[in-house]
C-alpha cells in the first residue's frame, strides 16, 4: 500500500478517494434499529474533533487524492453551528464533492444556507411515509418535518438528492412501492438499503433483513423497471433502476447480500477522531492524538496510510457497529 502520485492505493489495489466524516455522535432521533431507547455512552465534548481539526484532516486528505467528502453522524444538523464547518470546508481547494447524510428533521430551515454554502448533495433518511409508523421507528420524529425538508431541497434545485430507506421486514416492506412512486414526479433517487443486524440491544433484528433481490421483486410486481448503468458521481454502491417514465431513479444497496468491498474506496473519520478503515471490520488509527500534538505533514500522511493499510479485503458481514460514532 502506497501513495502513488497523489493517490492512496491500498494493498488490494483499491484507490482510496472518499472520506465519510461523522461530525457528532449526538442525534435528535432514536431510531429503533440504530440507538437504544435508554441512550448511549456518548463522547465528551472535549473528545469530539473541533471544526478546525476536521478541516485540517480534510485539507490533508485532499493532498492525498481524497476529493469526495460526506458529513454524517449522529445527526450532522444537530451539531451546533454546523454551517460554520461548511463555510470552512467551502474554502478548501480541491474538494470535488461535498455531501451530507441527514435525517431531515431540521432540513427545511437549513436547506437554503446549505445551498448558499455550496453543499453539493444530500442523502435524507426516511424509513416510513406513515406518520404514526415514522414516529414509532424514530421514537418521536415528526414525518412532516422531513417531508417539508425534502420539498424545500427540491425547490432549491439540489441535484442528486437521495432518500435512504432501510428495508425492514414487517416494518416498512408494505411501503416499498409507495416509496418507489415518489420518483414518478420527483427528481430523486429513492435508495433501498439492506438492513444490517447491529447490536443486540437495538431492534430485535431476527427476520428483519430483506435481500435486495426481494425488494426489487416487490417493486417490480406492479411497475416496469429498467436497469440503469452506474452514474459518474456519487454512484457509491447502489444498483440503479428506473420505473419506466419516472423522473427519478431507484437505488438498491446490497451491503449484506452482495458486499461491494472489492470496490470500496473510502475511509471514515469518527466524531472522536479515529480514522476507521471499514464500517464493519478492520482497524482504526487514532488521528486525534496525532492532530493534538502539533503534527508534521508526514505524520498525517502516515496516519492515512496506516488506516488504508488496515482495510480488510472484505468485511465479515458482522461486527459490533456503533453507527452513531462511525456514521452510516
Ligand atoms: N442522522 C443521519 C441520518 O439519519 O441519516 C446520519 C447518520 S445515520 C447512522 C446514517 C444512515 O445509516 C441512515 O440512512 C440510517 O438509516 C443508516 N443505518 C443506521 N442503522 C442501520 C442498519 N442497522 N442497517 C442499515 N442502515 C442503517
Tab-separated table of C-alpha atoms and ligand atoms in Angstrom:
chain	number	residue	atom	x	y	z
A	1	UNK	CA	0.000	0.000	0.000
A	2	UNK	CA	1.448	3.356	-1.015
A	3	UNK	CA	0.907	6.952	-2.079
A	4	UNK	CA	1.175	6.872	-5.857
A	5	UNK	CA	1.499	10.402	-7.189
A	6	UNK	CA	-1.212	11.995	-5.089
A	7	UNK	CA	-3.314	8.859	-4.612
A	8	UNK	CA	-3.549	6.262	-1.882
A	9	UNK	CA	-3.705	2.764	-3.328
A	10	UNK	CA	-4.301	0.069	-0.729
A	11	UNK	CA	-2.801	-3.385	-0.718
A	12	UNK	CA	-5.796	-4.779	-2.605
A	13	UNK	CA	-5.279	-2.150	-5.341
A	14	UNK	CA	-8.274	-0.047	-4.316
A	15	UNK	CA	-7.788	3.655	-4.793
A	16	UNK	CA	-8.931	5.461	-1.637
A	17	UNK	CA	-10.611	8.701	-2.642
A	18	UNK	CA	-13.554	9.226	-0.257
A	19	UNK	CA	-13.819	10.194	3.387
A	20	UNK	CA	-17.006	9.911	5.439
A	21	UNK	CA	-16.897	12.238	8.421
A	22	UNK	CA	-19.074	11.748	11.496
A	23	UNK	CA	-19.270	15.265	12.920
A	24	UNK	CA	-21.128	14.299	16.097
A	25	UNK	CA	-22.329	11.198	17.899
A	26	UNK	CA	-25.444	13.069	19.066
A	27	UNK	CA	-28.778	12.689	17.325
A	28	UNK	CA	-32.208	14.263	17.717
A	29	UNK	CA	-33.860	10.904	16.891
A	30	UNK	CA	-33.624	7.458	18.491
A	31	UNK	CA	-34.299	5.144	15.566
A	32	UNK	CA	-35.143	1.695	16.888
A	33	UNK	CA	-32.535	-0.047	14.724
A	34	UNK	CA	-29.763	2.426	15.480
A	35	UNK	CA	-29.945	3.559	19.118
A	36	UNK	CA	-31.197	2.026	22.333
A	37	UNK	CA	-34.110	3.814	23.972
A	38	UNK	CA	-32.146	4.254	27.159
A	39	UNK	CA	-29.489	6.390	25.487
A	40	UNK	CA	-25.825	5.789	24.804
A	41	UNK	CA	-22.426	6.430	26.275
A	42	UNK	CA	-21.531	9.458	24.226
A	43	UNK	CA	-18.137	11.038	23.833
A	44	UNK	CA	-17.451	14.114	25.928
A	45	UNK	CA	-17.287	17.426	24.121
A	46	UNK	CA	-13.523	17.749	24.517
A	47	UNK	CA	-13.076	14.391	22.800
A	48	UNK	CA	-15.027	15.403	19.722
A	49	UNK	CA	-12.951	16.890	16.910
A	50	UNK	CA	-13.289	20.660	16.609
A	51	UNK	CA	-14.271	22.160	13.260
A	52	UNK	CA	-10.696	23.399	12.834
A	53	UNK	CA	-9.412	19.859	13.356
A	54	UNK	CA	-11.895	18.401	10.874
A	55	UNK	CA	-10.843	20.994	8.296
A	56	UNK	CA	-7.167	20.164	8.922
A	57	UNK	CA	-7.934	16.496	8.223
A	58	UNK	CA	-9.834	17.381	5.056
A	59	UNK	CA	-7.049	19.655	3.793
A	60	UNK	CA	-4.572	16.867	4.245
A	61	UNK	CA	-6.865	14.268	2.729
A	62	UNK	CA	-7.194	16.401	-0.422
A	63	UNK	CA	-3.406	16.382	-0.766
A	64	UNK	CA	-3.554	12.575	-0.752
A	65	UNK	CA	-6.100	12.460	-3.563
A	66	UNK	CA	-9.206	12.137	-1.374
A	67	UNK	CA	-11.560	14.628	-3.017
A	68	UNK	CA	-15.010	13.392	-2.018
A	69	UNK	CA	-16.398	14.031	1.474
A	70	UNK	CA	-19.672	13.227	3.220
A	71	UNK	CA	-20.737	14.650	6.577
A	72	UNK	CA	-22.763	12.302	8.725
A	73	UNK	CA	-23.242	11.415	12.370
A	74	UNK	CA	-25.181	11.139	14.709
A	75	UNK	CA	-27.150	13.899	13.100
A	76	UNK	CA	-24.899	16.477	11.412
A	77	UNK	CA	-27.533	19.240	11.560
A	78	UNK	CA	-27.782	18.643	15.323
A	79	UNK	CA	-24.216	19.852	15.891
A	80	UNK	CA	-24.143	23.487	16.931
A	81	UNK	CA	-23.183	25.938	14.167
A	82	UNK	CA	-22.628	23.177	11.612
A	83	UNK	CA	-22.881	25.876	8.951
A	84	UNK	CA	-19.531	27.213	10.213
A	85	UNK	CA	-17.876	23.898	9.359
A	86	UNK	CA	-19.446	24.015	5.918
A	87	UNK	CA	-18.239	27.572	5.356
A	88	UNK	CA	-14.751	26.498	6.316
A	89	UNK	CA	-14.869	23.419	4.076
A	90	UNK	CA	-16.165	25.567	1.243
A	91	UNK	CA	-12.808	27.375	1.235
A	92	UNK	CA	-10.701	24.217	0.969
A	93	UNK	CA	-9.250	23.999	-2.528
A	94	UNK	CA	-9.557	20.705	-4.342
A	95	UNK	CA	-12.777	19.288	-2.877
A	96	UNK	CA	-14.729	17.771	-5.759
A	97	UNK	CA	-17.753	16.520	-3.861
A	98	UNK	CA	-19.201	17.610	-0.514
A	99	UNK	CA	-22.317	15.787	0.639
A	100	UNK	CA	-24.314	15.225	3.812
A	101	UNK	CA	-26.468	12.433	5.200
A	102	UNK	CA	-29.229	13.766	7.440
A	103	UNK	CA	-32.477	12.611	8.993
A	104	UNK	CA	-34.037	15.756	7.539
A	105	UNK	CA	-35.793	16.934	10.696
A	106	UNK	CA	-34.069	20.346	10.577
A	107	UNK	CA	-33.691	20.445	6.838
A	108	UNK	CA	-36.457	22.859	5.969
A	109	UNK	CA	-34.710	25.609	7.922
A	110	UNK	CA	-31.206	24.638	6.890
A	111	UNK	CA	-31.682	23.881	3.182
A	112	UNK	CA	-31.145	27.439	1.962
A	113	UNK	CA	-27.951	28.019	3.919
A	114	UNK	CA	-26.624	24.604	2.825
A	115	UNK	CA	-27.264	25.581	-0.765
A	116	UNK	CA	-25.638	29.003	-0.358
A	117	UNK	CA	-22.565	27.499	1.261
A	118	UNK	CA	-22.207	25.130	-1.668
A	119	UNK	CA	-23.078	21.712	-0.278
A	120	UNK	CA	-23.321	19.574	-3.403
A	121	UNK	CA	-25.608	16.740	-2.393
A	122	UNK	CA	-27.933	15.478	0.302
A	123	UNK	CA	-28.962	11.985	1.372
A	124	UNK	CA	-32.072	12.098	3.528
A	125	UNK	CA	-33.007	9.115	5.674
A	126	UNK	CA	-36.680	8.216	5.724
A	127	UNK	CA	-37.995	4.782	6.630
A	128	UNK	CA	-41.763	5.303	6.564
A	129	UNK	CA	-44.287	7.539	4.824
A	130	UNK	CA	-46.855	6.845	7.523
A	131	UNK	CA	-46.734	9.481	10.279
A	132	UNK	CA	-47.563	7.110	13.145
A	133	UNK	CA	-45.107	4.462	11.980
A	134	UNK	CA	-42.405	7.081	11.386
A	135	UNK	CA	-42.885	8.332	14.933
A	136	UNK	CA	-42.600	4.782	16.230
A	137	UNK	CA	-39.440	3.930	14.249
A	138	UNK	CA	-37.709	7.186	15.182
A	139	UNK	CA	-39.157	7.245	18.719
A	140	UNK	CA	-40.786	10.626	18.389
A	141	UNK	CA	-39.852	12.138	15.000
A	142	UNK	CA	-42.424	14.088	13.004
A	143	UNK	CA	-42.785	12.879	9.409
A	144	UNK	CA	-43.974	16.268	8.215
A	145	UNK	CA	-40.660	17.889	9.193
A	146	UNK	CA	-38.780	15.515	6.876
A	147	UNK	CA	-41.278	15.775	4.005
A	148	UNK	CA	-41.177	19.581	4.202
A	149	UNK	CA	-37.377	19.398	4.194
A	150	UNK	CA	-37.361	17.211	1.087
A	151	UNK	CA	-39.727	19.520	-0.800
A	152	UNK	CA	-37.569	22.526	0.144
A	153	UNK	CA	-34.418	20.780	-1.085
A	154	UNK	CA	-36.107	20.008	-4.402
A	155	UNK	CA	-37.473	23.547	-4.670
A	156	UNK	CA	-33.977	24.964	-4.185
A	157	UNK	CA	-32.672	22.791	-7.007
A	158	UNK	CA	-30.244	20.494	-5.196
A	159	UNK	CA	-29.074	17.824	-7.628
A	160	UNK	CA	-28.653	14.084	-6.950
A	161	UNK	CA	-30.790	14.091	-3.803
A	162	UNK	CA	-31.286	10.639	-2.329
A	163	UNK	CA	-33.873	9.281	0.067
A	164	UNK	CA	-32.354	6.446	2.119
A	165	UNK	CA	-34.856	3.778	3.114
A	166	UNK	CA	-33.601	0.975	5.362
A	167	UNK	CA	-35.684	-2.030	4.276
A	168	UNK	CA	-37.117	-3.925	7.242
A	169	UNK	CA	-39.420	-6.923	7.006
A	170	UNK	CA	-42.675	-6.459	8.858
A	171	UNK	CA	-41.907	-2.775	9.400
A	172	UNK	CA	-41.843	-0.981	6.061
A	173	UNK	CA	-41.955	-3.697	3.368
A	174	UNK	CA	-45.605	-2.764	2.751
A	175	UNK	CA	-44.417	0.722	1.738
A	176	UNK	CA	-41.726	-0.072	-0.826
A	177	UNK	CA	-43.999	0.629	-3.747
A	178	UNK	CA	-45.201	3.901	-2.273
A	179	UNK	CA	-41.580	4.942	-1.733
A	180	UNK	CA	-40.688	3.940	-5.281
A	181	UNK	CA	-43.557	6.040	-6.608
A	182	UNK	CA	-42.026	9.176	-5.087
A	183	UNK	CA	-39.714	9.043	-8.104
A	184	UNK	CA	-42.556	9.295	-10.622
A	185	UNK	CA	-42.868	13.066	-10.293
A	186	UNK	CA	-39.742	13.999	-8.374
A	187	UNK	CA	-36.153	14.185	-9.459
A	188	UNK	CA	-34.939	11.993	-6.608
A	189	UNK	CA	-33.134	8.736	-6.087
A	190	UNK	CA	-35.064	6.563	-3.638
A	191	UNK	CA	-32.472	4.208	-2.228
A	192	UNK	CA	-33.338	0.966	-0.514
A	193	UNK	CA	-30.645	-0.163	1.903
A	194	UNK	CA	-30.387	-3.708	3.176
A	195	UNK	CA	-30.853	-3.842	6.904
A	196	UNK	CA	-27.687	-4.730	8.782
A	197	UNK	CA	-28.056	-6.505	12.093
A	198	UNK	CA	-26.362	-4.401	14.740
A	199	UNK	CA	-26.054	-4.761	18.460
A	200	UNK	CA	-28.424	-6.927	20.428
A	201	UNK	CA	-29.753	-4.014	22.439
A	202	UNK	CA	-31.167	-2.406	19.299
A	203	UNK	CA	-34.228	-3.558	17.416
A	204	UNK	CA	-34.594	-7.326	17.537
A	205	UNK	CA	-33.024	-7.924	14.171
A	206	UNK	CA	-34.171	-11.542	13.745
A	207	UNK	CA	-36.038	-11.816	10.469
A	208	UNK	CA	-35.957	-8.088	9.672
A	209	UNK	CA	-33.450	-8.411	6.854
A	210	UNK	CA	-34.730	-8.405	3.257
A	211	UNK	CA	-32.245	-9.071	0.430
A	212	UNK	CA	-32.037	-6.589	-2.409
A	213	UNK	CA	-33.400	-9.105	-4.958
A	214	UNK	CA	-36.605	-9.406	-2.934
A	215	UNK	CA	-37.033	-5.638	-2.662
A	216	UNK	CA	-36.643	-5.299	-6.436
A	217	UNK	CA	-39.118	-8.137	-6.922
A	218	UNK	CA	-41.721	-6.479	-4.664
A	219	UNK	CA	-41.479	-3.170	-6.542
A	220	UNK	CA	-41.293	-4.881	-9.936
A	221	UNK	CA	-44.564	-6.768	-9.456
A	222	UNK	CA	-46.681	-3.817	-10.499
A	223	UNK	CA	-44.089	-1.497	-12.075
A	224	UNK	CA	-41.990	-1.822	-15.219
A	225	UNK	CA	-38.365	-1.431	-14.150
A	226	UNK	CA	-35.380	-0.747	-16.376
A	227	UNK	CA	-31.851	-1.347	-15.107
A	228	UNK	CA	-29.530	1.678	-15.496
A	229	UNK	CA	-25.730	1.991	-15.751
A	230	UNK	CA	-23.997	3.474	-12.681
A	231	UNK	CA	-23.671	7.278	-12.737
A	232	UNK	CA	-20.316	9.049	-12.687
A	233	UNK	CA	-20.880	10.934	-9.434
A	234	UNK	CA	-21.966	9.515	-6.130
A	235	UNK	CA	-22.582	6.106	-7.635
A	236	UNK	CA	-21.357	4.558	-4.420
A	237	UNK	CA	-22.567	1.062	-4.118
A	238	UNK	CA	-26.099	1.259	-5.455
A	239	UNK	CA	-27.549	-0.691	-8.373
A	240	UNK	CA	-29.852	1.670	-10.245
A	241	UNK	CA	-33.252	1.103	-11.835
A	242	UNK	CA	-35.982	3.339	-13.125
A	243	UNK	CA	-39.725	2.908	-13.208
A	244	UNK	CA	-40.456	3.464	-16.891
A	245	UNK	CA	-41.452	7.076	-17.439
A	246	UNK	CA	-40.400	8.230	-13.940
A	247	UNK	CA	-38.405	11.427	-13.384
A	248	UNK	CA	-36.260	9.944	-10.642
A	249	UNK	CA	-34.471	6.639	-10.123
A	250	UNK	CA	-34.398	3.746	-7.675
A	251	UNK	CA	-31.169	2.650	-5.996
A	252	UNK	CA	-30.532	-0.631	-4.194
A	253	UNK	CA	-27.655	-1.002	-1.763
A	254	UNK	CA	-26.794	-4.618	-1.057
A	255	UNK	CA	-24.208	-4.315	1.697
A	256	UNK	CA	-25.255	-7.702	3.066
A	257	UNK	CA	-26.298	-9.893	0.118
A	258	UNK	CA	-23.648	-8.639	-2.306
A	259	UNK	CA	-20.986	-6.710	-0.385
A	260	UNK	CA	-19.122	-4.208	-2.528
A	261	UNK	CA	-15.831	-4.456	-0.632
A	262	UNK	CA	-13.728	-5.043	-3.745
A	263	UNK	CA	-14.574	-1.546	-4.955
A	264	UNK	CA	-14.704	0.128	-1.526
A	265	UNK	CA	-12.794	3.387	-1.850
A	266	UNK	CA	-13.490	5.060	1.487
A	267	UNK	CA	-12.134	5.735	4.913
A	268	UNK	CA	-14.219	7.003	7.837
A	269	UNK	CA	-13.446	9.629	10.417
A	270	UNK	CA	-15.324	9.135	13.687
A	271	UNK	CA	-16.557	12.097	15.700
A	272	UNK	CA	-13.843	11.451	18.284
A	273	UNK	CA	-11.121	11.466	15.678
A	274	UNK	CA	-10.452	7.848	14.785
A	275	UNK	CA	-9.640	7.111	11.170
A	276	UNK	CA	-11.513	3.872	10.509
A	277	UNK	CA	-10.767	1.540	7.686
A	278	UNK	CA	-14.210	-0.119	7.342
A	279	UNK	CA	-17.741	0.241	8.730
A	280	UNK	CA	-17.900	-3.328	9.940
A	281	UNK	CA	-14.419	-4.682	10.494
A	282	UNK	CA	-10.766	-3.727	10.139
A	283	UNK	CA	-8.966	-1.380	12.469
A	284	UNK	CA	-8.566	2.299	13.133
A	285	UNK	CA	-5.880	4.914	13.699
A	286	UNK	CA	-6.139	7.494	16.464
A	287	UNK	CA	-5.849	10.607	14.328
A	288	UNK	CA	-6.968	12.937	17.119
A	289	UNK	CA	-3.944	12.031	19.243
A	290	UNK	CA	-1.738	12.969	16.301
A	291	UNK	CA	-3.679	16.131	15.448
A	292	UNK	CA	-3.452	17.443	19.009
A	293	UNK	CA	0.296	17.047	19.076
A	294	UNK	CA	1.286	19.629	16.500
A	295	UNK	CA	1.930	17.059	13.738
A	296	UNK	CA	4.277	17.340	10.799
A	297	UNK	CA	2.687	16.705	7.395
A	298	UNK	CA	4.397	13.317	7.194
A	299	UNK	CA	2.709	12.157	10.390
A	300	UNK	CA	-0.728	12.917	8.961
A	301	UNK	CA	0.155	11.143	5.724
A	302	UNK	CA	1.420	8.193	7.717
A	303	UNK	CA	-1.876	8.039	9.663
A	304	UNK	CA	-3.877	7.879	6.415
A	305	UNK	CA	-1.576	5.214	5.000
A	306	UNK	CA	-1.846	3.129	8.158
A	307	UNK	CA	-5.653	3.381	8.108
A	308	UNK	CA	-5.739	2.387	4.419
A	309	UNK	CA	-3.411	-0.490	5.238
A	310	UNK	CA	-5.929	-1.772	7.796
A	311	UNK	CA	-8.723	-2.031	5.245
A	312	UNK	CA	-9.717	-5.683	5.033
A	313	UNK	CA	-10.151	-7.244	1.596
A	314	UNK	CA	-13.774	-7.881	2.626
A	315	UNK	CA	-15.779	-7.452	5.799
A	316	UNK	CA	-17.183	-10.415	7.637
A	317	UNK	CA	-20.759	-9.167	7.299
A	318	UNK	CA	-20.994	-8.997	11.041
A	319	UNK	CA	-19.496	-6.718	13.582
A	320	UNK	CA	-20.221	-4.572	16.549
A	321	UNK	CA	-21.103	-1.428	14.660
A	322	UNK	CA	-21.868	1.721	16.528
A	323	UNK	CA	-23.499	3.722	13.743
A	324	UNK	CA	-23.707	6.978	15.683
A	325	UNK	CA	-19.928	7.004	16.134
A	326	UNK	CA	-18.853	5.664	12.784
A	327	UNK	CA	-21.570	7.323	10.729
A	328	UNK	CA	-23.709	5.099	8.497
B	1	LIG	N1	-28.563	11.081	11.270
B	1	LIG	C1	-28.244	10.883	9.905
B	1	LIG	C2	-29.347	10.115	9.223
B	1	LIG	O1	-30.308	9.729	9.865
B	1	LIG	O2	-29.255	9.926	8.024
B	1	LIG	C3	-26.885	10.257	9.636
B	1	LIG	C4	-26.489	9.090	10.467
B	1	LIG	S1	-27.366	7.576	10.161
B	1	LIG	C5	-26.490	6.481	11.238
B	1	LIG	C6	-26.796	7.159	8.554
B	1	LIG	C7	-27.543	6.090	7.828
B	1	LIG	O3	-27.298	4.826	8.437
B	1	LIG	C8	-29.050	6.281	7.805
B	1	LIG	O4	-29.520	6.250	6.481
B	1	LIG	C9	-29.534	5.086	8.584
B	1	LIG	O5	-30.788	4.685	8.159
B	1	LIG	C10	-28.455	4.058	8.301
B	1	LIG	N2	-28.478	2.955	9.253
B	1	LIG	C11	-28.433	3.022	10.591
B	1	LIG	N3	-28.532	1.784	11.133
B	1	LIG	C12	-28.634	0.919	10.085
B	1	LIG	C13	-28.773	-0.509	9.974
B	1	LIG	N4	-28.860	-1.274	11.047
B	1	LIG	N5	-28.837	-1.058	8.747
B	1	LIG	C14	-28.784	-0.290	7.639
B	1	LIG	N6	-28.651	1.064	7.674
B	1	LIG	C15	-28.582	1.649	8.875
